[in-house]
Structures are given as structure tokens and as C-alpha cells.
Short mmCIF file of C-alpha atoms in Angstrom, two decimals:
data_model
loop_
_atom_site.label_atom_id
_atom_site.label_comp_id
_atom_site.label_asym_id
_atom_site.label_seq_id
_atom_site.Cartn_x
_atom_site.Cartn_y
_atom_site.Cartn_z
CA MET A 1 0.37 -0.12 0.17
CA GLU A 2 2.33 1.95 0.63
CA ASP A 3 4.37 1.55 -2.33
CA VAL A 4 0.74 2.58 -4.07
CA ASN A 5 0.62 5.81 -2.32
CA LYS A 6 4.44 7.21 -3.17
CA LEU A 7 2.98 7.30 -7.15
CA LYS A 8 0.83 9.62 -6.49
CA PRO A 9 1.18 12.32 -7.28
CA SER A 10 1.36 15.31 -4.02
CA PHE A 11 -1.02 17.67 -5.73
CA LEU A 12 -3.73 15.20 -6.55
CA SER A 13 -5.23 14.40 -2.87
CA SER A 14 -8.37 13.68 -3.87
CA ASP A 15 -9.88 9.92 -6.05
CA GLU A 16 -11.87 12.57 -8.49
CA SER A 17 -8.74 14.94 -9.15
CA LEU A 18 -6.53 12.16 -8.92
CA ALA A 19 -9.79 10.01 -11.17
CA VAL A 20 -9.54 12.48 -14.02
CA HIS A 21 -5.33 12.58 -14.43
CA ALA A 22 -3.87 10.40 -12.91
CA GLY A 23 -3.69 8.48 -16.52
CA GLU A 24 -1.60 11.36 -17.53
CA ARG A 25 0.08 12.97 -15.12
CA LEU A 26 1.04 9.80 -13.06
CA GLY A 27 2.18 7.97 -16.66
CA ARG A 28 4.70 11.34 -17.32
CA GLU A 29 7.22 10.56 -15.10
CA ILE A 30 6.96 6.47 -14.32
CA VAL A 31 5.92 4.01 -16.43
CA THR A 32 4.36 1.81 -13.91
CA ASN A 33 2.20 -1.21 -16.78
CA SER A 34 -0.69 -1.11 -14.84
CA ILE A 35 -2.54 -2.48 -17.59
CA ARG A 36 -2.38 -5.72 -17.64
CA THR A 37 -5.46 -9.03 -17.65
CA PRO A 38 -6.02 -8.64 -14.34
CA ALA A 39 -7.65 -12.47 -12.93
CA VAL A 40 -5.51 -14.56 -14.67
CA SER A 41 -2.14 -13.13 -14.82
CA THR A 42 -3.31 -13.03 -10.67
CA THR A 43 -4.95 -15.90 -9.63
CA THR A 44 -3.46 -18.61 -12.23
CA TYR A 45 0.35 -17.99 -12.87
CA PHE A 46 1.18 -17.10 -9.28
CA TYR A 47 1.07 -20.49 -7.34
CA LYS A 48 4.22 -23.19 -7.64
CA ASN A 49 2.98 -26.29 -8.13
CA SER A 50 0.40 -28.21 -5.35
CA SER A 51 -0.40 -24.98 -3.72
CA GLU A 52 -3.89 -24.72 -2.59
CA LEU A 53 -6.45 -21.81 -3.91
CA ILE A 54 -8.96 -20.18 -1.67
CA ASP A 55 -12.65 -18.96 -3.99
CA SER A 56 -15.22 -17.66 -2.98
CA LYS A 57 -17.77 -16.86 -5.46
CA GLU A 58 -21.43 -16.91 -6.10
CA LYS A 59 -20.26 -20.60 -6.53
CA ARG A 60 -22.47 -21.41 -10.03
CA ILE A 61 -21.01 -24.68 -11.55
CA VAL A 62 -19.62 -22.87 -14.60
CA SER A 63 -17.08 -20.85 -12.17
CA GLN A 64 -16.69 -24.84 -9.73
CA GLU A 65 -16.01 -25.35 -13.91
CA TYR A 66 -13.94 -23.37 -14.78
CA ILE A 67 -11.34 -23.18 -11.34
CA LEU A 68 -11.74 -26.73 -10.56
CA HIS A 69 -11.05 -28.47 -13.83
CA ARG A 70 -9.59 -25.71 -16.42
CA LEU A 71 -6.82 -24.50 -14.28
CA THR A 72 -6.79 -27.57 -13.02
CA ILE A 73 -5.27 -29.39 -15.30
CA CYS A 74 -4.27 -27.07 -17.39
CA TYR A 75 -2.54 -24.98 -15.72
CA VAL A 76 -0.31 -25.09 -13.12
CA CYS A 77 -1.79 -28.01 -10.77
CA PHE A 78 -3.11 -26.25 -7.73
CA GLN A 79 -5.54 -27.54 -5.70
CA PRO A 80 -8.71 -24.89 -4.80
CA THR A 81 -11.22 -25.33 -1.95
CA LEU A 82 -14.50 -23.22 -2.93
CA ILE A 83 -15.83 -22.27 0.88
CA ASP A 84 -18.17 -19.23 1.81
CA ALA A 85 -16.35 -16.06 3.17
CA SER A 86 -19.04 -15.46 5.28
CA ASP A 87 -18.76 -18.43 7.52
CA ILE A 88 -15.14 -17.10 9.04
CA ALA A 89 -14.69 -20.46 11.55
CA GLY A 90 -14.23 -22.30 8.88
CA LEU A 91 -12.19 -20.05 7.24
CA GLN A 92 -10.22 -19.35 10.15
CA ALA A 93 -10.40 -24.08 10.38
CA ILE A 94 -9.15 -24.00 6.81
CA VAL A 95 -6.24 -21.77 6.97
CA ASN A 96 -4.55 -23.30 9.98
CA ASN A 97 -4.37 -26.90 9.16
CA HIS A 98 -3.20 -26.47 5.04
CA GLU A 99 -0.80 -24.39 3.52
CA VAL A 100 -3.02 -21.72 1.32
CA SER A 101 -1.27 -18.76 -1.23
CA MET A 102 -4.22 -17.26 -1.52
CA PHE A 103 -7.59 -16.40 -0.65
CA PHE A 104 -9.95 -14.89 -3.81
CA THR A 105 -13.40 -13.46 -3.80
CA GLU A 106 -15.13 -10.54 -5.15
CA SER A 107 -16.86 -8.98 -2.38
CA PRO A 108 -19.71 -7.37 -3.77
CA THR A 109 -20.33 -10.93 -5.60
CA ASN A 110 -22.09 -11.04 -8.56
CA PRO A 111 -25.53 -11.08 -8.82
CA PHE A 112 -26.08 -11.73 -5.07
CA LEU A 113 -24.04 -8.43 -3.58
CA ARG A 114 -22.95 -10.81 -0.76
CA CYS A 115 -20.37 -7.94 0.91
CA VAL A 116 -16.88 -9.42 2.42
CA ASP A 117 -15.26 -8.44 5.60
CA ILE A 118 -12.17 -8.48 3.46
CA LYS A 119 -10.53 -6.45 7.47
CA LEU A 120 -10.92 -9.19 9.39
CA VAL A 121 -10.72 -12.43 6.46
CA SER A 122 -6.72 -10.63 5.56
CA GLU A 123 -5.66 -10.71 9.31
CA ILE A 124 -7.27 -13.98 9.88
CA CYS A 125 -5.71 -14.95 6.10
CA HIS A 126 -1.91 -12.84 7.03
CA LYS A 127 -1.10 -15.13 10.12
CA ARG A 128 -0.68 -17.62 8.60
CA GLY A 129 1.47 -16.10 5.43
CA THR A 130 -2.02 -16.50 2.91
CA LEU A 131 -1.98 -13.55 0.78
CA VAL A 132 -5.63 -11.85 0.28
CA CYS A 133 -6.84 -10.70 -3.48
CA ILE A 134 -9.87 -9.12 -3.73
CA ASP A 135 -11.58 -8.74 -6.95
CA GLY A 136 -13.58 -4.95 -6.97
CA THR A 137 -15.23 -4.42 -10.28
CA ILE A 138 -18.42 -4.27 -8.47
CA ALA A 139 -17.10 -2.44 -6.45
CA THR A 140 -15.31 0.75 -7.94
CA PRO A 141 -11.18 1.67 -6.52
CA LEU A 142 -14.40 4.26 -5.27
CA ASN A 143 -16.70 3.04 -3.27
CA GLN A 144 -14.21 0.82 -1.37
CA LYS A 145 -10.47 0.84 -0.80
CA ALA A 146 -9.54 -2.62 -0.16
CA LEU A 147 -6.41 -1.80 -0.53
CA ALA A 148 -6.58 -0.46 2.88
CA LEU A 149 -8.56 -2.09 4.70
CA GLY A 150 -5.93 -5.38 4.49
CA ALA A 151 -5.77 -6.95 1.09
CA ASP A 152 -2.39 -8.06 -0.59
CA LEU A 153 -3.44 -7.38 -4.33
CA VAL A 154 -6.75 -5.84 -6.27
CA ILE A 155 -8.01 -7.24 -9.60
CA GLN A 156 -10.49 -4.40 -10.93
CA SER A 157 -11.95 -5.77 -15.04
CA ALA A 158 -11.86 -2.22 -16.21
CA THR A 159 -13.96 -2.83 -18.72
CA LYS A 160 -16.63 -1.70 -15.84
CA TYR A 161 -16.96 1.53 -14.30
CA ILE A 162 -13.78 2.98 -14.87
CA GLY A 163 -14.22 2.51 -19.15
CA GLY A 164 -17.62 3.52 -18.56
CA HIS A 165 -17.68 3.75 -22.26
CA ASN A 166 -18.25 0.08 -23.76
CA ASP A 167 -16.27 -0.03 -25.69
CA VAL A 168 -12.87 -1.44 -24.10
CA LEU A 169 -11.56 -4.60 -22.85
CA ALA A 170 -9.48 -4.51 -20.64
CA GLY A 171 -8.58 -5.41 -16.15
CA CYS A 172 -5.82 -4.49 -14.12
CA ILE A 173 -3.96 -4.89 -10.51
CA SER A 174 -3.55 -2.94 -7.56
CA GLY A 175 -0.75 -3.84 -5.01
CA SER A 176 2.15 -3.21 -3.83
CA MET A 177 5.74 -3.31 -5.80
CA LYS A 178 7.03 -6.81 -4.96
CA LEU A 179 3.63 -8.49 -5.62
CA VAL A 180 2.52 -6.68 -8.92
CA SER A 181 6.56 -7.13 -10.09
CA GLU A 182 6.10 -10.93 -9.67
CA ILE A 183 2.71 -11.73 -12.03
CA ARG A 184 4.34 -8.57 -13.98
CA ILE A 185 7.23 -11.00 -14.90
CA MET A 186 4.36 -13.14 -16.66
CA HIS A 187 2.56 -11.57 -17.90
CA ASN A 188 5.59 -11.06 -20.19
CA LEU A 189 5.60 -14.86 -20.93
CA LEU A 190 1.61 -14.17 -21.29
CA GLY A 191 0.99 -11.39 -23.48
CA GLY A 192 -2.64 -9.58 -22.51
CA THR A 193 -1.22 -6.22 -23.32
CA LEU A 194 -3.48 -3.60 -23.92
CA SER A 195 -3.25 -2.10 -27.94
CA PRO A 196 -2.67 1.52 -28.02
CA LYS A 197 -6.04 2.80 -28.60
CA ALA A 198 -8.03 0.08 -25.68
CA ALA A 199 -5.49 2.06 -23.54
CA TYR A 200 -6.13 5.54 -24.78
CA LEU A 201 -10.05 4.19 -24.23
CA LEU A 202 -9.07 3.37 -20.97
CA ILE A 203 -7.36 6.86 -19.83
CA TRP A 204 -10.52 8.65 -22.01
CA GLY A 205 -13.27 6.23 -20.04
CA ILE A 206 -11.84 7.50 -16.08
CA LYS A 207 -11.46 10.52 -16.71
CA THR A 208 -15.76 10.86 -16.10
CA MET A 209 -15.26 7.72 -14.29
CA HIS A 210 -16.41 9.84 -10.32
CA LEU A 211 -19.07 11.30 -12.42
CA ARG A 212 -20.61 8.51 -13.74
CA VAL A 213 -19.74 5.62 -10.44
CA LYS A 214 -21.43 8.74 -8.42
CA GLN A 215 -24.51 9.13 -10.88
CA GLN A 216 -24.88 5.62 -10.50
CA ASN A 217 -24.77 4.94 -6.93
CA SER A 218 -27.51 7.22 -5.57
CA THR A 219 -30.15 5.83 -8.97
CA THR A 220 -29.33 2.47 -7.50
CA LEU A 221 -29.67 3.01 -3.87
CA ARG A 222 -33.29 5.68 -4.59
CA MET A 223 -34.97 2.51 -7.62
CA ALA A 224 -33.28 -0.62 -4.54
CA ARG A 225 -36.11 1.60 -2.13
CA VAL A 226 -38.77 1.43 -5.13
CA LEU A 227 -38.41 -2.08 -5.89
CA GLU A 228 -38.31 -3.23 -1.78
CA ALA A 229 -41.70 -1.36 -1.90
CA HIS A 230 -42.55 -2.41 -4.59
CA PRO A 231 -45.43 -6.21 -4.29
CA LYS A 232 -44.65 -6.66 -7.48
CA VAL A 233 -40.97 -7.37 -6.07
CA PHE A 234 -41.80 -11.47 -5.54
CA TYR A 235 -40.52 -12.70 -2.66
CA THR A 236 -38.37 -16.00 -1.26
CA PRO A 237 -36.53 -18.28 1.77
CA SER A 238 -33.57 -18.79 2.44
CA VAL A 239 -32.30 -22.53 1.62
CA SER A 240 -28.89 -23.98 2.47
CA LEU A 241 -27.52 -26.66 1.07
CA SER A 242 -24.69 -28.52 3.62
CA ALA A 243 -22.50 -30.20 0.59
CA ILE A 244 -22.49 -30.00 -3.09
CA SER A 245 -22.24 -34.06 -4.53
CA GLY A 246 -19.41 -34.81 -7.11
CA ARG A 247 -16.87 -31.60 -5.64
CA LYS A 248 -14.81 -32.66 -3.51
CA LEU A 249 -14.59 -29.58 -1.14
CA MET A 250 -13.22 -29.00 2.46
CA LEU A 251 -16.00 -27.60 4.08
CA PRO A 252 -19.35 -27.71 3.98
CA LEU A 253 -20.53 -25.54 1.12
CA LEU A 254 -23.67 -22.53 2.10
CA LEU A 255 -25.25 -21.48 -0.86
CA PRO A 256 -23.91 -17.49 -0.50
CA ARG A 257 -27.34 -15.57 -1.74
CA ALA A 258 -29.22 -12.90 0.62
CA THR A 259 -31.41 -14.49 3.14
CA THR A 260 -33.99 -11.92 4.11
CA GLY A 261 -35.53 -9.49 1.85
CA ARG A 262 -36.32 -9.96 -1.79
CA VAL A 263 -33.65 -7.05 -4.01
CA TYR A 264 -30.43 -7.63 -3.46
CA TYR A 265 -28.92 -4.72 -2.37
CA PRO A 266 -25.99 -4.01 0.53
CA GLY A 267 -27.23 -0.35 1.00
CA LEU A 268 -30.62 -1.75 2.12
CA PRO A 269 -30.98 -2.01 5.79
CA SER A 270 -32.62 -5.60 4.37
CA HIS A 271 -29.53 -7.14 2.94
CA PRO A 272 -27.51 -9.13 5.34
CA GLU A 273 -24.44 -7.93 4.85
CA HIS A 274 -25.78 -4.47 5.09
CA HIS A 275 -23.71 -3.70 8.60
CA ILE A 276 -20.25 -4.64 7.11
CA ALA A 277 -20.78 -2.73 3.11
CA LYS A 278 -21.83 -0.11 5.94
CA ARG A 279 -18.48 -0.16 7.57
CA LYS A 280 -16.03 -1.06 4.57
CA MET A 281 -17.62 0.73 1.22
CA THR A 282 -18.35 5.28 0.50
CA TYR A 283 -21.17 4.25 -1.56
CA PHE A 284 -22.95 0.68 -2.52
CA GLY A 285 -21.98 0.49 -6.41
CA GLY A 286 -24.99 0.31 -9.73
CA LEU A 287 -26.50 -3.08 -9.46
CA VAL A 288 -29.06 -4.31 -7.61
CA THR A 289 -30.62 -7.93 -8.53
CA PHE A 290 -34.38 -8.60 -7.42
CA GLU A 291 -36.96 -11.78 -8.77
CA THR A 292 -40.31 -10.38 -10.63
CA THR A 293 -41.24 -11.77 -13.79
CA ILE A 294 -40.19 -13.21 -16.92
CA LYS A 295 -42.19 -9.96 -18.72
CA PHE A 296 -40.86 -7.74 -16.98
CA ILE A 297 -38.10 -7.64 -19.34
CA ASP A 298 -39.47 -7.76 -22.17
CA SER A 299 -41.16 -4.89 -21.09
CA LEU A 300 -38.22 -2.60 -20.38
CA LYS A 301 -37.89 0.76 -23.06
CA ILE A 302 -34.91 1.87 -21.99
CA PRO A 303 -32.30 -0.35 -20.69
CA TYR A 304 -29.74 -3.03 -23.28
CA ILE A 305 -30.70 -6.48 -22.91
CA ALA A 306 -26.89 -7.69 -21.89
CA THR A 307 -24.63 -9.20 -19.73
CA SER A 308 -22.25 -6.76 -19.32
CA PHE A 309 -22.43 -3.24 -16.25
CA GLY A 310 -20.89 -0.30 -15.72
CA GLY A 311 -21.83 1.58 -18.52
CA CYS A 312 -23.65 4.43 -19.34
CA GLU A 313 -26.71 3.19 -20.85
CA SER A 314 -28.95 1.16 -18.57
CA PHE A 315 -28.76 -3.19 -18.93
CA VAL A 316 -30.77 -5.30 -17.51
CA ASP A 317 -30.10 -9.33 -17.97
CA GLN A 318 -31.32 -12.54 -16.84
CA PRO A 319 -28.81 -14.78 -14.65
CA ALA A 320 -30.38 -18.04 -15.86
CA ALA A 321 -30.45 -17.28 -19.31
CA ARG A 322 -27.78 -16.31 -19.53
CA ASN A 323 -25.88 -20.03 -17.55
CA TRP A 324 -28.52 -21.43 -19.93
CA ASP A 325 -25.79 -24.53 -20.67
CA VAL A 326 -26.24 -25.18 -16.28
CA PRO A 327 -29.17 -27.49 -15.94
CA ARG A 328 -31.75 -26.13 -14.11
CA ASP A 329 -32.07 -28.18 -11.06
CA GLU A 330 -28.28 -26.64 -10.80
CA ARG A 331 -29.31 -23.23 -11.19
CA LEU A 332 -32.20 -23.61 -8.99
CA LYS A 333 -29.87 -24.82 -6.29
CA TYR A 334 -27.40 -21.33 -6.35
CA GLY A 335 -30.51 -19.19 -6.36
CA LEU A 336 -30.04 -18.68 -9.99
CA LYS A 337 -34.13 -19.01 -10.26
CA ASP A 338 -35.28 -18.25 -14.16
CA ASN A 339 -37.55 -15.04 -12.63
CA LEU A 340 -34.08 -13.37 -11.65
CA VAL A 341 -33.51 -10.33 -12.69
CA ARG A 342 -29.69 -8.25 -12.25
CA PHE A 343 -30.01 -4.68 -13.59
CA SER A 344 -26.61 -2.19 -13.96
CA PHE A 345 -27.90 1.05 -13.49
CA GLY A 346 -26.26 3.95 -15.46
CA VAL A 347 -26.47 7.73 -15.75
CA GLU A 348 -29.92 8.20 -17.25
CA ASP A 349 -31.98 10.74 -15.20
CA PHE A 350 -33.16 8.72 -11.94
CA ASP A 351 -37.57 9.88 -13.05
CA ASP A 352 -36.37 8.00 -17.04
CA LEU A 353 -35.31 5.28 -15.06
CA LYS A 354 -38.06 4.54 -12.37
CA ALA A 355 -41.17 5.40 -14.64
CA ASP A 356 -39.94 3.44 -16.95
CA ILE A 357 -39.07 0.81 -14.27
CA LEU A 358 -42.92 0.84 -13.24
CA GLN A 359 -44.85 1.00 -16.10
CA ALA A 360 -43.26 -2.29 -16.97
CA LEU A 361 -43.74 -4.12 -13.54
CA ASP A 362 -47.81 -2.93 -14.24
CA THR A 363 -47.91 -5.50 -17.50
CA ILE A 364 -47.67 -8.35 -14.17
CA PRO A 365 -51.37 -8.97 -13.64
CA THR A 366 -51.32 -8.32 -9.96
CA LYS A 367 -53.99 -11.15 -9.20
CA THR A 368 -53.18 -14.20 -11.81
CA SER A 369 -49.06 -14.20 -10.72
CA LEU A 370 -48.68 -17.14 -9.69
CA TYR A 371 -45.05 -18.27 -7.49
CA SER A 372 -43.67 -21.37 -6.53
CA HIS A 373 -41.49 -21.45 -3.46
CA GLN A 374 -39.84 -24.68 -4.04
CA ASN A 375 -38.84 -24.28 -7.58
CA GLY A 376 -38.27 -20.36 -8.70
CA VAL A 377 -40.59 -20.60 -11.95
CA VAL A 378 -43.17 -17.66 -12.40
CA SER A 379 -46.11 -18.99 -14.82
CA ASP A 380 -48.23 -15.77 -15.70
CA LYS A 381 -52.08 -17.70 -15.74
CA ASN A 382 -55.17 -16.25 -17.57
#
């Protein structure tokens, strides 16, 4: 963290000014090579053979297959262990009883926006020499300072809020000079270098990041409150599983989804980690996930139906449709119901977005919409 602070120009004290000028003024005297392929270079090639990785994500089957099979077999042969990061006692046990190289998680997670106590997790891991890597893409560098909370590395998909215009594919890694230098060695071998145009677009987008994120923070919090109070946004009781058959897990696996409330947003008091989000985040981000009927998405007029997020335009998508290749019964185990909606708010006017969302909800029949808590299916019967 000290190494990073030394690179900041003394005349740029605020995040807002740094975002506007850092890509140019910071680079005039110091070459940092700070733009690089994030997740691959950080988490895949940092390990020696037989190392262990603790991964805390949303436990979706696609993510598990990616970690357990593709990386393990094809590249470095490390042994990953999937856990629920809210299970602090379980985390402590596995770190104490095994040589663990790194703990990796998103915070907030996608799509249920669960939040990890980064400070507490870092303290537990560092006592045993375990590195902590946080994917802070959803939070943005403005809303969450994971390095200051104790994380060793932070990765960001710069494609999202940092670029902010849905026109570039990029990523970045932040951390101490020592760690980033080790990753840079593999980066030089693997490639993943941005084109000059992509680098230009990224620097161009960073200039307005604080303005965009500020608007998105405000709109999303206000809209989450509206959605939580709306009678046509459904509630589902939570379910926990003690294990997932066919997976070698070193701990019982608990589903990382909200146990209270029907709208998943860390800025709402109903969110299970609202108390953590208030401590570690300045604002709560531009994503909200909620449950309603499938008809809702098709009735919206402003947002694009797309899988990305963080741009100037609002995006909406259906996680179950995005994971179409995963068997439905498997999706339901992880909370990915057919009626789950993820909404990424852009910088459009709040009143316009609110009116569009409310009119889309109005298309859902009040008395004829039936919801099955057992299987998460929504059906409209006339």
C-alpha cells in the first residue's frame, strides 16, 4: 500500500482529481505497466505446483468447472477449495490446517452482491502467510478501498466502471510493488497487452469515472428502495445446502445468497451484509438484483438486454438465461431462479428510469401471477 501511495502526485489528493489526471500525469515520470490482464495473471500463474487457493464466489457451477477443471488440469495444478466467505470459523480452520497460498473473492459478489469483511479475512489469512486478493469490479475503486482494508491485491475489470462506455476490454491489478512485479514477469511471457487504442479509450473513460459512479450510486440506492417496497417484486425464503454432491470440498458449502429481503443490494438494511458494506464502502454501487416475472424484462424500454455492466447505458439481464448451458436443477441450487433479474443502472435520469421500471412492473398481472417457492418458476395464468 505504501508503494502505491508513493506513486500518487502530491497535488492530487482526492479520488475525483486522481481519476481525471492519473492516466496522464502519473505516467509522465513513472512507468508502472499498471494495465494488464487481471484475473488470469493474478490468480492462475502466481502459484507453484500443489499450492492451494481458497475461492469464495457465488458457487455457480460454471465458475466451479472453470476453477476445478480448466485451470487445474491445463495450467498449474493447484488445489482450489470453495468456501462461503461469511463462514469465518470455517475460513480460520482451513487456513490453520492447510498451507494456503491465496484467498480470492469478489466483494460485492455477482449477482447477489454479498459482501466480505475484508479487514477480518485479511487478518486471519495474514497470520498464516496467506495472500488476500479481492475482485473489486462491482464496488469500483471509488466505493471500496480493499488495499487499505488489508488486501494484498485488488483486481478490476476495467471494461466495466473504469472504462465506463462499453467500448474497451481491459483489466488492472493493484498491490505492492513486490507482488505486482512478480505477476509482471508472467505477464510479459503471456502477453495480454492492450492496444494503443484500448489504452487511450481507458484513460479517456477514467476522466469521468467519479461523475458516472456518483450518479449510478445515487440512482441505484433510490431505485432499490422503490423495488423493495413494490408488491410485484417477489420474496423467496432462503435455503442452505450442507454439501454439493460430486464436488470435493474441504468445508460444508453454504449458498451465498441473501437470507432476508427480496431485493439484493448492500445499501438496504435488509441485506445480510449491510453492516459490513457500511463499514467498508463509501457508497454501494450501481448493480441491484431482484426477483420478478420474466415479462418484466421484455417490457422495459430504456435498458439494453446485455450481460455486461458499469457503462453509461443501463443494462438488464437474466442470470438464468446467461447460464442456459447449466441444468435447471443445478441453477436452482445456487439461487439462479428463472425470474432473477440483474439491473445495472447507467447515468440516465432517475425519474426516467423509475417510470420505465414501474411501467414494466405494471404489465405483470396482480391477481393472476402465481409464484412457486418450491422451484422458483413464475407463471402468468389467465
